Amino acid sequence: MSLAGRDDDPDRLYTLTGGRSRPSRDCFDLVTLVVGEAEPAQGMQSEHAAILRMTRRPVAVVEIAADLRLPVSIAKILLSDMLDAGWISVRHPQSALGVAQLPDHTTLEKVLVGLRDL
């Protein structure tokens, strides 16, 4: 099912969010990864079902908004509702790697020197 064209209808956006202009949580940025934790169910809002189908693998918030052809602010409200319901989980890219897995300062300096020598 295509959700194309829905971003042009202010009444539809109002209905999608229940008239809200802000998400209940402030945990989403453009690169926050969203992972579905539930299966789409009958009676579920079509956008919620579409998000669950696309988040069978981690997907960034900006990709979800683009695929649904919705403003990012509206996508964040939908995602916040889904997080509250336990239908999705979120991962922030920096925490997904963990500080221990990041290269240390010395290694980064060696890479920089190596690139300059090229």
Coordinates of C-alpha atoms in Angstrom, one line a residue:
M1 CA 0.0 0.0 0.0
S2 CA 1.4 3.4 -0.9
L3 CA 1.2 6.2 1.5
A4 CA 2.4 8.7 -1.1
G5 CA 0.7 12.1 -1.2
R6 CA -0.4 12.1 2.4
D7 CA 2.2 14.8 3.3
D8 CA 0.1 17.4 1.3
D9 CA -3.0 17.0 3.4
P10 CA -2.9 19.1 6.7
D11 CA -6.1 17.5 7.9
R12 CA -4.5 14.0 7.5
L13 CA -1.4 15.1 9.5
Y14 CA -3.7 16.5 12.2
T15 CA -5.6 13.2 12.4
L16 CA -2.4 11.1 12.4
T17 CA -1.1 12.9 15.5
G18 CA -4.4 13.5 17.2
G19 CA -3.7 17.2 16.9
R20 CA -0.4 17.0 18.8
S21 CA 2.6 19.0 17.6
R22 CA 5.2 17.3 19.8
P23 CA 6.2 13.7 20.6
S24 CA 5.7 12.5 24.2
R25 CA 9.4 11.6 24.3
D26 CA 12.4 13.6 23.2
C27 CA 14.6 10.6 22.2
F28 CA 14.5 10.8 18.5
D29 CA 16.9 12.6 16.2
L30 CA 17.4 12.1 12.4
V31 CA 19.8 9.2 12.8
T32 CA 18.1 7.3 15.7
L33 CA 17.7 3.7 14.6
V34 CA 14.3 2.2 15.0
V35 CA 13.7 -1.5 15.4
G36 CA 10.2 -3.1 15.3
E37 CA 9.3 -5.2 18.3
A38 CA 5.8 -6.3 17.1
E39 CA 4.0 -7.4 14.0
P40 CA 1.5 -5.2 12.2
A41 CA -2.0 -6.0 13.5
Q42 CA -5.5 -5.6 12.1
G43 CA -7.0 -2.3 13.3
M44 CA -3.6 -0.7 13.7
Q45 CA -3.2 2.8 12.1
S46 CA -1.8 2.2 8.5
E47 CA 1.3 4.3 9.2
H48 CA 2.1 2.3 12.3
A49 CA 1.8 -1.0 10.4
A50 CA 4.0 0.4 7.6
I51 CA 6.6 1.5 10.2
L52 CA 6.6 -2.0 11.7
R53 CA 7.1 -3.6 8.3
M54 CA 10.0 -1.4 7.4
T55 CA 11.7 -1.7 10.8
R56 CA 12.2 -5.5 10.7
R57 CA 15.8 -4.3 10.4
P58 CA 17.1 -1.1 12.0
V59 CA 16.1 2.0 10.1
A60 CA 16.9 5.7 10.8
V61 CA 14.1 8.1 11.6
V62 CA 14.9 10.2 8.6
E63 CA 14.4 7.1 6.3
I64 CA 11.1 6.3 7.9
A65 CA 9.8 9.9 7.4
A66 CA 11.0 9.8 3.8
D67 CA 9.5 6.4 3.0
L68 CA 6.1 7.5 4.5
R69 CA 6.4 10.9 2.8
L70 CA 5.8 12.6 6.1
P71 CA 7.5 15.5 7.8
V72 CA 10.1 14.3 10.3
S73 CA 8.2 16.0 13.1
I74 CA 5.1 14.0 12.4
A75 CA 7.1 10.8 12.1
K76 CA 8.7 11.5 15.5
I77 CA 5.2 11.8 17.0
L78 CA 4.1 8.5 15.5
L79 CA 7.4 6.8 16.6
S80 CA 7.0 8.2 20.1
D81 CA 3.5 6.7 20.4
M82 CA 4.8 3.3 19.1
L83 CA 7.7 3.4 21.6
D84 CA 5.2 4.1 24.4
A85 CA 3.1 1.1 23.3
G86 CA 6.2 -1.2 23.2
W87 CA 5.9 -1.8 19.4
I88 CA 9.4 -0.5 18.7
S89 CA 12.8 0.0 20.3
V90 CA 15.3 2.7 19.6
R91 CA 19.1 2.7 19.3
H92 CA 21.3 5.7 19.1
P93 CA 24.2 5.1 16.8
Q94 CA 26.8 6.3 19.2
S95 CA 25.5 4.0 22.0
A96 CA 25.2 1.1 19.6
L97 CA 28.9 1.1 19.0
G98 CA 29.8 1.6 22.7
V99 CA 32.7 3.7 23.8
A100 CA 35.0 0.7 24.3
Q101 CA 34.8 -0.2 20.6
L102 CA 35.8 3.3 19.3
P103 CA 39.4 3.7 18.3
D104 CA 41.6 5.5 20.8
H105 CA 43.2 8.9 20.2
T106 CA 46.6 7.5 19.3
T107 CA 45.1 5.2 16.6
L108 CA 43.2 8.1 15.1
E109 CA 46.3 10.3 15.0
K110 CA 48.2 7.5 13.2
V111 CA 45.4 7.2 10.6
L112 CA 45.5 11.0 10.1
V113 CA 49.3 11.0 9.6
G114 CA 49.0 8.1 7.2
L115 CA 46.3 9.9 5.2
R116 CA 48.5 13.1 5.0
D117 CA 51.4 11.0 3.8
L118 CA 49.4 9.7 0.8

